[in-house]
Coordinates of C-alpha atoms and ligand atoms in Angstrom, one line a residue:
M1 CA -54.8 -0.5 163.1
Q2 CA -51.8 1.5 163.5
A3 CA -49.2 -1.3 164.0
A4 CA -46.7 -0.5 167.3
R5 CA -43.1 1.1 166.9
P6 CA -40.5 -1.6 168.0
S7 CA -40.0 0.7 171.1
N8 CA -43.1 0.2 171.9
A9 CA -42.8 -3.2 172.4
V10 CA -42.8 -5.0 176.0
D11 CA -43.4 -8.5 177.1
A12 CA -46.8 -7.9 179.2
V13 CA -49.2 -5.0 179.0
I14 CA -51.3 -4.6 182.2
V15 CA -54.2 -3.2 182.8
G16 CA -54.8 -1.9 185.7
A17 CA -53.1 -0.8 188.8
G18 CA -55.3 -1.8 191.7
F19 CA -54.3 -4.5 193.8
A20 CA -54.1 -7.2 190.8
G21 CA -52.3 -4.9 188.4
L22 CA -49.4 -4.0 191.1
Y23 CA -48.9 -7.5 192.2
M24 CA -48.9 -8.5 188.6
L25 CA -46.6 -6.6 187.9
H26 CA -44.0 -7.2 190.7
R27 CA -44.3 -10.7 189.7
L28 CA -43.9 -10.5 185.8
R29 CA -40.7 -7.8 186.6
G30 CA -39.2 -10.6 189.2
L31 CA -39.4 -13.1 185.9
G32 CA -37.2 -10.4 184.2
L33 CA -40.0 -9.7 182.0
S34 CA -40.8 -5.8 180.6
A35 CA -44.5 -4.7 181.5
R36 CA -46.3 -1.4 181.5
V37 CA -49.2 -0.8 183.3
F38 CA -51.8 1.5 182.2
E39 CA -54.5 2.9 185.0
A40 CA -57.1 5.3 184.2
G41 CA -57.0 6.5 187.5
S42 CA -54.6 9.2 188.6
G43 CA -53.2 6.7 191.4
V44 CA -52.9 3.1 192.6
G45 CA -55.2 1.3 194.6
G46 CA -58.5 0.3 191.9
T47 CA -61.4 0.2 193.9
W48 CA -60.2 1.6 196.9
Y49 CA -59.1 4.7 194.6
W50 CA -62.9 5.8 193.2
N51 CA -64.9 4.1 196.1
R52 CA -64.1 7.4 198.4
Y53 CA -67.9 7.9 200.3
P54 CA -68.4 8.3 203.3
G55 CA -68.0 5.1 205.2
A56 CA -66.2 3.3 202.8
R57 CA -64.5 0.6 204.7
C58 CA -63.6 -3.4 203.8
D59 CA -65.8 -5.9 205.4
V60 CA -62.5 -8.7 205.6
E61 CA -60.9 -8.1 208.1
S62 CA -57.5 -6.0 207.6
M63 CA -55.6 -8.7 208.8
Q64 CA -57.2 -11.0 206.1
Y65 CA -57.7 -8.4 203.3
S66 CA -53.6 -7.5 202.8
Y67 CA -51.0 -9.3 200.9
S68 CA -49.6 -12.4 201.6
F69 CA -46.5 -12.5 199.4
S70 CA -43.9 -10.6 201.2
P71 CA -43.4 -11.6 204.7
E72 CA -42.0 -8.3 205.6
L73 CA -44.5 -6.3 204.2
Q74 CA -46.9 -8.5 206.3
Q75 CA -45.2 -8.3 209.4
E76 CA -44.2 -4.4 209.4
W77 CA -47.4 -2.8 207.9
Q78 CA -50.0 -1.8 210.6
W79 CA -53.1 -1.5 210.6
S80 CA -55.2 0.9 213.0
E81 CA -58.6 -0.6 212.6
L82 CA -60.2 -4.5 212.3
F83 CA -61.8 -3.3 209.4
A84 CA -59.9 -0.4 207.5
S85 CA -61.5 2.3 206.3
Q86 CA -61.2 3.1 202.5
P87 CA -58.3 6.3 203.0
E88 CA -56.0 3.4 205.4
I89 CA -56.5 1.0 202.1
L90 CA -55.8 3.5 200.1
R91 CA -52.6 4.2 202.0
Y92 CA -51.6 0.4 201.8
A93 CA -51.8 0.3 198.2
N94 CA -49.7 3.4 197.7
H95 CA -46.7 2.2 200.1
V96 CA -47.0 -1.2 198.5
A97 CA -46.2 0.8 195.1
D98 CA -43.3 2.7 196.5
R99 CA -42.2 -0.8 198.9
F100 CA -41.7 -2.5 195.6
D101 CA -40.6 0.6 193.5
L102 CA -43.9 -0.7 190.8
R103 CA -44.5 3.7 189.8
R104 CA -42.0 3.8 187.1
D105 CA -43.9 1.3 185.2
I106 CA -47.6 2.5 185.7
Q107 CA -48.5 5.3 183.3
F108 CA -51.9 6.6 185.1
G109 CA -54.4 9.0 183.4
T110 CA -54.9 6.4 180.7
R111 CA -57.1 4.0 179.4
V112 CA -56.9 0.9 177.3
T113 CA -59.6 1.9 174.6
E114 CA -58.6 -0.9 172.0
M115 CA -56.7 -4.4 172.1
R116 CA -56.3 -6.7 169.0
F117 CA -54.7 -9.7 168.8
D118 CA -52.0 -10.7 165.5
R119 CA -51.5 -14.7 165.1
A120 CA -48.7 -14.3 162.6
T121 CA -47.2 -12.7 165.8
H122 CA -48.8 -13.6 168.6
R123 CA -48.7 -10.7 170.0
W124 CA -51.5 -8.1 170.6
D125 CA -51.7 -4.7 170.1
I126 CA -53.1 -2.0 172.5
R127 CA -54.0 1.5 171.9
T128 CA -54.9 3.9 174.3
D129 CA -57.1 6.8 175.1
R130 CA -53.9 9.2 175.3
G131 CA -52.6 7.8 171.4
D132 CA -50.3 5.2 172.6
V133 CA -49.8 2.3 170.8
V134 CA -48.1 -0.6 172.2
S135 CA -47.3 -3.9 171.4
A136 CA -47.5 -6.8 174.1
R137 CA -46.8 -10.4 173.8
Y138 CA -49.2 -11.0 177.0
C139 CA -51.8 -9.0 178.6
V140 CA -53.4 -9.0 181.9
M141 CA -56.4 -7.8 182.3
A142 CA -56.4 -6.8 186.2
T143 CA -59.7 -4.5 185.7
G144 CA -61.7 -5.4 188.5
C145 CA -65.2 -6.8 189.0
L146 CA -67.1 -3.9 190.0
S147 CA -64.9 -1.2 188.5
T148 CA -68.0 0.3 185.8
A149 CA -69.8 2.4 187.8
R150 CA -73.7 2.1 186.9
V151 CA -76.4 4.9 187.2
P152 CA -79.6 3.9 186.0
D153 CA -81.0 5.9 182.8
F154 CA -83.6 7.9 185.3
P155 CA -85.0 10.6 182.3
G156 CA -84.1 14.1 183.4
I157 CA -80.7 14.0 185.6
E158 CA -79.2 16.8 183.3
R159 CA -82.3 19.3 184.7
F160 CA -81.4 18.6 188.1
T161 CA -80.3 21.9 189.5
G162 CA -78.3 20.3 193.1
K163 CA -75.2 17.9 193.0
T164 CA -75.0 14.0 192.2
Y165 CA -72.9 11.3 193.3
H166 CA -72.1 7.7 192.5
T167 CA -70.6 6.2 195.4
G168 CA -67.9 4.6 192.9
H169 CA -67.2 7.8 191.5
W170 CA -66.7 10.1 194.7
P171 CA -65.0 13.4 194.4
H172 CA -61.3 13.2 195.8
E173 CA -62.0 16.5 198.1
G174 CA -65.2 14.8 200.1
V175 CA -68.5 16.3 200.4
D176 CA -69.6 18.2 202.9
F177 CA -73.5 17.7 203.3
T178 CA -73.8 19.9 206.3
G179 CA -77.5 21.6 206.5
R180 CA -78.4 19.9 203.4
R181 CA -81.0 17.8 202.1
V182 CA -79.8 14.6 200.3
G183 CA -81.9 11.3 198.6
V184 CA -79.6 8.0 198.3
I185 CA -81.3 5.8 195.5
G186 CA -79.9 2.0 196.5
T187 CA -79.3 -0.2 199.6
G188 CA -76.5 -2.5 198.7
S189 CA -73.1 -2.8 200.5
S190 CA -71.9 0.9 199.5
A191 CA -75.3 2.6 200.4
I192 CA -75.5 0.7 203.6
Q193 CA -72.3 1.8 204.9
A194 CA -72.2 5.5 203.4
I195 CA -76.0 6.4 204.8
P196 CA -75.3 6.0 208.8
V197 CA -72.3 8.5 208.1
I198 CA -74.1 10.9 206.1
A199 CA -77.5 10.9 208.4
Q200 CA -75.0 12.6 211.0
Q201 CA -74.4 15.3 208.6
A202 CA -77.3 15.7 206.2
A203 CA -80.0 17.6 207.3
H204 CA -82.6 14.9 205.9
V205 CA -82.0 11.7 204.4
T206 CA -83.8 10.1 201.9
V207 CA -83.1 6.6 200.9
F208 CA -84.9 5.1 198.3
Q209 CA -84.9 1.3 198.6
R210 CA -85.8 -1.3 196.0
T211 CA -84.6 -4.4 197.7
P212 CA -83.9 -4.5 201.2
N213 CA -80.3 -6.2 201.8
F214 CA -79.6 -8.5 205.0
S215 CA -76.8 -6.3 206.8
I216 CA -74.9 -8.0 210.0
P217 CA -72.7 -5.4 211.9
S218 CA -69.0 -4.9 211.8
R219 CA -68.4 -4.9 215.2
N220 CA -65.4 -3.0 213.8
G221 CA -62.8 -1.1 216.1
P222 CA -59.3 -0.3 216.9
M223 CA -56.6 -3.1 216.3
T224 CA -55.1 -3.8 219.3
E225 CA -51.2 -4.9 219.3
A226 CA -52.1 -7.9 221.0
Y227 CA -54.7 -9.0 218.0
A228 CA -52.6 -7.9 215.8
E229 CA -49.6 -9.8 217.1
Q230 CA -51.1 -13.1 217.3
W231 CA -51.7 -13.3 213.5
K232 CA -48.5 -12.0 212.9
S233 CA -46.9 -14.8 214.6
E234 CA -49.0 -17.6 213.1
Y235 CA -49.7 -15.6 209.3
P236 CA -47.8 -18.5 207.6
A237 CA -50.4 -20.9 208.6
R238 CA -53.3 -18.8 208.9
R239 CA -52.5 -17.8 205.2
E240 CA -52.1 -20.9 204.1
H241 CA -55.5 -22.2 206.0
A242 CA -57.1 -19.5 204.1
R243 CA -56.1 -20.6 200.9
H244 CA -57.8 -23.5 200.8
A245 CA -60.9 -22.3 202.8
R246 CA -64.1 -22.2 201.2
T247 CA -64.6 -18.2 200.6
G248 CA -60.8 -17.2 201.0
I249 CA -61.5 -16.2 204.7
L250 CA -61.0 -17.5 207.9
N251 CA -64.5 -17.1 209.4
N252 CA -64.6 -20.0 211.9
P253 CA -66.6 -22.1 210.3
N254 CA -69.3 -24.4 212.3
D255 CA -69.5 -28.1 210.3
I256 CA -73.1 -28.7 211.2
S257 CA -76.7 -28.5 209.3
A258 CA -78.5 -25.8 211.3
M259 CA -81.4 -28.2 211.1
E260 CA -79.0 -30.7 213.1
V261 CA -79.3 -28.6 216.4
S262 CA -82.3 -27.8 219.2
D263 CA -84.0 -24.6 218.4
E264 CA -82.7 -23.4 221.4
D265 CA -78.9 -24.3 220.1
R266 CA -79.2 -22.8 216.8
Q267 CA -80.5 -19.6 218.5
R268 CA -77.9 -19.2 221.1
I269 CA -75.1 -19.6 218.3
Y270 CA -76.9 -16.9 215.9
E271 CA -76.6 -14.7 219.1
E272 CA -72.8 -15.4 219.3
R273 CA -72.4 -15.1 215.7
W274 CA -74.5 -11.6 216.0
A275 CA -72.3 -10.4 218.6
A276 CA -69.0 -11.3 217.3
G277 CA -70.2 -9.4 213.7
R278 CA -68.8 -9.5 210.8
T279 CA -69.6 -11.8 208.1
N280 CA -68.8 -15.1 209.9
F281 CA -72.4 -15.0 211.0
M282 CA -73.3 -17.1 207.4
A283 CA -69.9 -19.3 208.8
A284 CA -73.0 -20.3 211.4
F285 CA -73.8 -23.7 210.0
N286 CA -72.6 -25.8 206.7
D287 CA -75.3 -25.6 204.9
L288 CA -76.9 -22.2 205.0
I289 CA -76.0 -21.2 201.3
F290 CA -77.6 -24.6 200.3
E291 CA -80.9 -25.4 202.4
R292 CA -83.8 -23.8 202.2
Q293 CA -85.0 -25.0 205.4
A294 CA -81.3 -24.1 207.3
N295 CA -80.9 -20.4 205.6
D296 CA -84.6 -19.3 206.5
T297 CA -84.2 -20.2 210.2
A298 CA -80.6 -17.4 209.7
A299 CA -83.1 -15.1 207.5
D300 CA -86.0 -15.4 210.8
F301 CA -82.9 -14.4 212.9
V302 CA -81.6 -11.1 211.2
R303 CA -85.1 -10.2 210.4
G304 CA -86.0 -10.9 214.0
K305 CA -82.8 -8.0 214.8
I306 CA -84.0 -5.4 212.2
R307 CA -87.4 -5.5 214.0
E308 CA -85.8 -5.4 217.7
T309 CA -83.4 -2.9 216.2
V310 CA -85.9 -0.3 214.5
R311 CA -88.4 1.3 216.3
D312 CA -91.1 1.9 213.5
Q313 CA -92.8 -1.2 212.7
S314 CA -93.4 -0.2 209.1
T315 CA -89.9 0.6 208.5
A316 CA -88.5 -2.3 209.9
E317 CA -91.0 -4.5 208.1
L318 CA -89.7 -2.2 205.0
L319 CA -85.7 -3.1 205.8
A320 CA -86.8 -7.3 206.6
P321 CA -85.4 -8.6 203.2
K322 CA -87.8 -11.6 202.1
N323 CA -87.3 -12.3 198.4
H324 CA -84.3 -13.5 198.7
P325 CA -82.8 -16.3 200.7
I326 CA -79.7 -14.7 203.1
G327 CA -76.6 -14.5 201.7
T328 CA -77.7 -15.0 198.4
K329 CA -77.0 -11.3 197.6
R330 CA -73.8 -10.0 199.2
I331 CA -74.4 -10.1 202.8
C332 CA -73.6 -6.6 204.0
V333 CA -71.8 -5.2 207.3
D334 CA -72.4 -2.3 208.8
T335 CA -72.1 0.4 211.4
D336 CA -75.3 1.0 213.1
Y337 CA -77.3 0.9 209.2
Y338 CA -80.8 -0.3 210.8
G339 CA -80.6 1.9 214.1
T340 CA -80.1 5.0 211.7
Y341 CA -83.8 5.0 210.9
N342 CA -84.4 6.0 214.4
R343 CA -83.1 9.3 213.8
E344 CA -85.9 12.2 213.2
N345 CA -84.0 13.2 210.0
V346 CA -83.9 9.7 208.1
T347 CA -87.1 8.5 205.6
L348 CA -87.1 5.2 204.3
V349 CA -89.3 5.2 200.7
D350 CA -90.3 1.8 199.4
A351 CA -88.8 2.2 195.8
R352 CA -90.7 -1.2 194.1
A353 CA -94.3 0.0 195.4
T354 CA -93.2 3.7 194.2
P355 CA -90.4 3.5 191.8
V356 CA -88.2 6.4 191.2
T357 CA -89.3 7.7 187.6
E358 CA -87.5 10.9 186.9
I359 CA -85.1 13.0 187.9
T360 CA -86.3 16.8 188.0
A361 CA -85.2 20.5 188.7
H362 CA -84.9 20.3 192.1
G363 CA -85.2 16.5 193.5
L364 CA -86.6 13.3 192.0
R365 CA -90.1 11.6 191.6
A366 CA -91.2 8.6 192.9
G367 CA -94.6 7.4 192.7
D368 CA -96.8 10.8 192.7
I369 CA -94.6 12.3 195.1
E370 CA -91.8 14.9 194.0
H371 CA -89.0 14.4 196.7
R372 CA -86.9 17.8 197.1
F373 CA -83.0 17.3 197.4
D374 CA -80.3 19.5 197.5
A375 CA -78.0 16.3 196.4
I376 CA -78.8 13.0 195.2
V377 CA -76.4 10.2 195.8
F378 CA -76.6 7.4 193.4
A379 CA -75.0 4.0 195.5
T380 CA -76.9 2.2 192.4
G381 CA -73.9 -0.4 192.0
F382 CA -71.5 -1.6 188.8
D383 CA -71.6 -3.3 185.7
A384 CA -70.0 -6.3 187.4
M385 CA -67.5 -8.4 186.3
T386 CA -67.7 -8.2 182.5
G387 CA -68.3 -4.2 182.3
A388 CA -65.1 -3.1 182.5
L389 CA -64.2 -6.0 180.2
T390 CA -66.5 -5.2 177.2
K391 CA -66.3 -1.6 177.5
I392 CA -62.9 -2.4 176.0
D393 CA -62.8 -3.0 172.2
I394 CA -60.9 -6.4 172.3
A395 CA -61.0 -8.4 169.2
A396 CA -58.8 -12.0 168.2
D397 CA -59.7 -13.2 164.7
G398 CA -62.2 -10.7 163.4
V399 CA -64.6 -11.4 166.9
T400 CA -64.6 -9.5 169.8
L401 CA -65.2 -10.3 173.2
R402 CA -68.5 -8.2 173.0
Q403 CA -69.4 -10.6 170.6
K404 CA -68.2 -13.5 172.1
W405 CA -69.9 -13.0 175.5
E406 CA -73.3 -11.8 174.2
A407 CA -74.9 -14.5 175.9
G408 CA -73.2 -14.3 178.9
P409 CA -69.4 -14.6 179.8
R410 CA -67.7 -18.2 178.8
T411 CA -64.6 -18.7 180.2
Y412 CA -61.9 -21.0 181.3
L413 CA -61.2 -21.2 185.1
G414 CA -61.9 -17.5 184.8
L415 CA -58.4 -16.9 183.9
M416 CA -59.1 -17.2 179.6
T417 CA -61.7 -16.9 176.9
S418 CA -61.2 -19.4 174.1
G419 CA -60.4 -17.2 170.8
F420 CA -58.5 -14.3 173.2
P421 CA -54.9 -15.9 172.8
N422 CA -52.3 -14.7 175.3
M423 CA -55.4 -12.7 177.3
F424 CA -55.2 -13.2 180.8
M425 CA -58.1 -12.4 183.2
I426 CA -57.3 -11.6 187.0
T427 CA -60.4 -12.9 189.1
G428 CA -62.5 -13.2 185.8
P429 CA -66.3 -14.3 185.7
G430 CA -66.1 -18.1 186.2
S431 CA -63.5 -17.4 188.8
P432 CA -64.3 -17.6 192.6
S433 CA -63.6 -13.6 192.5
V434 CA -66.8 -11.6 194.1
L435 CA -67.5 -14.3 196.1
S436 CA -64.4 -14.7 197.8
N437 CA -61.7 -12.9 199.6
K438 CA -60.6 -10.7 196.9
I439 CA -56.9 -10.3 198.3
V440 CA -56.6 -13.9 198.4
S441 CA -58.2 -14.6 195.0
I442 CA -56.2 -12.0 193.5
E443 CA -52.3 -13.7 194.5
Q444 CA -53.6 -17.0 193.1
H445 CA -54.5 -15.5 189.6
V446 CA -51.2 -13.5 189.8
D447 CA -48.9 -16.3 190.7
W448 CA -51.1 -19.0 188.4
I449 CA -50.2 -16.5 185.4
A450 CA -46.6 -15.9 186.5
E451 CA -45.8 -19.6 186.3
C452 CA -47.9 -20.0 182.9
V453 CA -45.7 -17.5 181.4
A454 CA -42.5 -18.6 182.8
Y455 CA -43.6 -22.3 182.0
L456 CA -44.1 -21.3 178.3
R457 CA -40.6 -19.2 178.5
A458 CA -39.1 -22.0 179.7
C459 CA -40.5 -24.7 177.1
G460 CA -39.7 -22.2 174.0
L461 CA -43.2 -21.5 173.7
D462 CA -45.2 -17.7 173.5
C463 CA -48.6 -18.7 172.9
I464 CA -51.6 -20.3 175.2
E465 CA -54.9 -20.5 174.5
A466 CA -57.9 -22.0 176.2
K467 CA -59.6 -24.7 174.4
Q468 CA -63.1 -24.2 173.3
S469 CA -64.1 -28.2 174.6
A470 CA -62.3 -26.9 178.3
E471 CA -64.0 -24.0 178.2
D472 CA -67.6 -25.7 177.7
A473 CA -66.8 -27.9 180.5
W474 CA -65.6 -25.5 183.0
V475 CA -69.0 -23.6 182.3
Q476 CA -70.8 -26.7 182.4
H477 CA -69.7 -27.4 185.5
G478 CA -69.9 -23.9 186.8
N479 CA -73.8 -23.9 186.2
E480 CA -74.0 -27.3 187.7
V481 CA -72.1 -26.3 191.0
A482 CA -74.4 -22.7 191.5
D483 CA -77.5 -25.2 191.3
K484 CA -77.0 -27.0 193.8
T485 CA -76.7 -23.9 196.1
L486 CA -79.5 -20.9 196.6
Y487 CA -77.7 -18.6 194.6
P488 CA -79.7 -18.4 191.7
L489 CA -82.5 -17.6 193.5
A490 CA -81.6 -14.2 194.3
N491 CA -81.4 -11.0 191.7
S492 CA -78.0 -10.5 192.2
L493 CA -75.5 -8.8 190.6
Y494 CA -73.7 -11.7 190.3
M495 CA -76.7 -13.0 187.8
G496 CA -76.3 -9.4 186.0
V497 CA -79.8 -8.9 187.3
N498 CA -78.7 -5.4 188.1
I499 CA -78.0 -4.1 183.9
P500 CA -81.1 -4.0 181.9
G501 CA -80.2 -6.3 179.0
K502 CA -77.4 -7.8 180.4
P503 CA -77.9 -12.2 180.0
Q504 CA -78.8 -13.7 183.2
V505 CA -76.0 -16.4 184.0
F506 CA -74.5 -17.1 187.1
M507 CA -70.7 -15.5 186.9
P508 CA -69.0 -16.3 189.8
Y509 CA -67.3 -19.8 190.6
I510 CA -69.1 -20.8 193.8
G511 CA -67.3 -24.3 194.5
G512 CA -65.2 -22.4 196.9
V513 CA -61.9 -21.1 196.7
G514 CA -60.1 -24.1 197.9
A515 CA -61.5 -26.6 195.5
Y516 CA -61.1 -23.6 192.8
R517 CA -57.2 -23.4 193.6
Q518 CA -56.8 -27.0 193.7
A519 CA -58.2 -27.4 190.1
C520 CA -56.2 -24.9 188.7
D521 CA -52.8 -26.6 190.5
E522 CA -54.0 -29.9 188.7
I523 CA -54.2 -28.4 185.1
A524 CA -51.0 -26.3 185.3
A525 CA -49.4 -29.6 186.8
E526 CA -50.5 -31.8 183.9
G527 CA -48.8 -29.3 181.2
Y528 CA -51.9 -26.8 181.4
R529 CA -54.7 -29.6 180.4
G530 CA -57.4 -27.4 178.1
F531 CA -55.1 -25.2 176.6
E532 CA -53.4 -25.1 173.5
L533 CA -49.4 -23.9 173.3
S534 CA -48.2 -23.1 170.6
A535 CA -44.9 -21.0 169.0
Q536 CA -44.6 -18.7 166.2
T537 CA -41.4 -19.6 165.1
A538 CA -41.3 -16.3 162.5
A539 CA -42.5 -14.4 165.3
L540 CA -39.8 -15.5 167.7
A541 CA -36.8 -14.6 165.1
A542 CA -38.3 -11.4 164.7
E543 CA -37.6 -10.6 168.5
Ligands
LIG601 O1 -74.0 -2.2 195.0 P1 -75.2 -3.5 194.6 P2 -72.9 -1.7 196.0 N1 -84.0 2.6 191.4 O2 -75.5 -3.7 193.1 C1 -80.0 0.1 193.8 C2 -68.7 -4.6 196.8 N2 -69.0 -3.7 198.0 O3 -72.0 -0.4 195.1 O4 -81.0 -4.5 194.5 C3 -83.9 2.1 193.1 O5 -75.0 -4.1 195.7 C4 -80.5 -1.6 193.9 O6 -81.6 -2.6 193.6 P3 -81.7 -4.0 193.3 C5 -69.5 -5.7 197.1 O7 -69.0 -6.8 196.4 C6 -68.0 -4.1 199.0 O8 -73.9 -1.3 197.2 O9 -81.1 -3.9 192.1 N3 -82.8 1.4 193.3 C7 -79.7 -1.8 194.9 O10 -80.2 -1.8 196.4 C8 -70.9 -5.3 196.6 O11 -71.9 -6.7 196.5 C9 -67.9 -3.3 200.2 O12 -83.3 -3.7 193.6 C10 -81.9 0.8 192.5 C11 -78.6 -1.2 194.9 O13 -78.9 0.1 194.0 C12 -70.9 -4.7 195.2 O14 -69.7 -3.8 195.3 C13 -68.7 -2.4 199.8 C14 -82.1 1.4 191.3 C15 -76.9 -1.4 194.1 O15 -76.5 -2.1 194.8 C16 -71.8 -3.5 194.6 O16 -72.2 -2.6 195.8 C17 -69.5 -1.7 199.2 C18 -83.0 1.8 191.0 N4 -83.3 2.1 189.4 C19 -69.3 -2.6 198.3 N5 -81.1 0.8 190.4 C20 -67.4 -4.0 201.6 O17 -66.3 -4.2 201.4 C21 -80.2 0.3 191.2 N6 -80.7 0.0 192.5 C22 -67.5 -3.7 202.7

């Protein structure tokens, strides 16, 4: 690889200008470091830049799904709805980029393609698809957990004469489905938000469902001034509380077992949670993700709600999930998802019994039937957690990250992986990431990385690398914690099951955001236990 010219040397390269990359840039600048951000999109916002499908909004309420690092920002920004829509979240990301003058260090429309670590200089050489060659002491992968959209390898896609869309790569100008026959493949969080909105416009929507998901009504509505003020007046305490909560979300947890209460009380509690809406439903009892019997009570309740809502009972039965405990696949939050199946123009197809086998010129084939469409929406998800990292050709000491992670990702704290010094990951596999309020987890990682870099500089050091032994112990700990829960019982993206050939390991850390933060803080306080810290004097002299 051609070496970077000295003028192309920076202290840090950050890959991605989503919520993680933006805050990382702000923190590194605050330490006096030079940094350059490469972003594939033409704007900031990451997941909220790409996922512009109809109905896209966050399922964590806006007062919680927002940065806490700037008291002025969190006091001044006004959210219009309890759960902000994608356009509003994107406006917020743009506001943050402008407010903190971040754009001047971000190069848009540029994808990092290759990274090589040089042991002699303790620096990374980074190449992009635009021909940039940059040298950086540190690389921060702010690449997102759900940024590599995936369309299954259906034969015949190129033959289709209509339009195809992926929810994670939605056209910026929007799509008008008026009068069109639309096929939607997939029933994950994205589809569950998109289907009710597409159905209001399209002539007909046919949904191909392989695995039904549990979904809870969001009960979204306008943000009242009183509600926002209540949050804002207590922000410091509430944010601190969230940082130590299990999911990084204040969700009104009820610290008793579902089996400790009478049937009537349990039903009443579920009814109250259902009426209140949002993912708080899973905090109704403290053992829903640990004990099958407890979990079954919650799953039965939601199945009952589906049967109550959907008039056609064969459709209701198909929509009622039975092959995984509730919450072990990402619980969905919706606006009128189940009710949408009562519309005349919506049909549900069991893609488990009759799988989609090919795309044809005029639609798709599922079982013996050819369904004809003007447009097909792939709501088929992402190569989650590792896809964005392994897509880049990253190597150190002749070993690529793809080779190292061939049998599944291995990290220390989800922050670094041994053998790849000075490369940090934000919300990487092995950290709570997709199981948490992502902004809480992003801020925690960014702060940890910034403090780590400051520590290295204060000590005259320039290199940090996870020790193999520490990584092995963390991976083992992560597996032990996951095995105590019901999560491994589901074929979920957390296990990599949705990608053919991907090793099936439980990727996120499920020990809880608070416990995880405590572990990270203790490790840092003990001089970065489990990491090898060093200085390359020749390299320092050359700087
Ligand atoms: O993707 P998914 P997503 N034939 O992987 C189906 C976050 N998110 O974009 O389950 C037929 O969940 C697949 O079926 P199966 C959130 O973290 C957040 O919806 O593999 N179907 C599944 O139904 C979420 O977890 C928000 O059997 C096929 C669907 O496609 C993550 O993003 C909103 C198929 C993929 O579902 C991903 O959600 C949206 C095939 N060949 C997303 N291949 C909010 O904050 C795949 N499928 C609200």
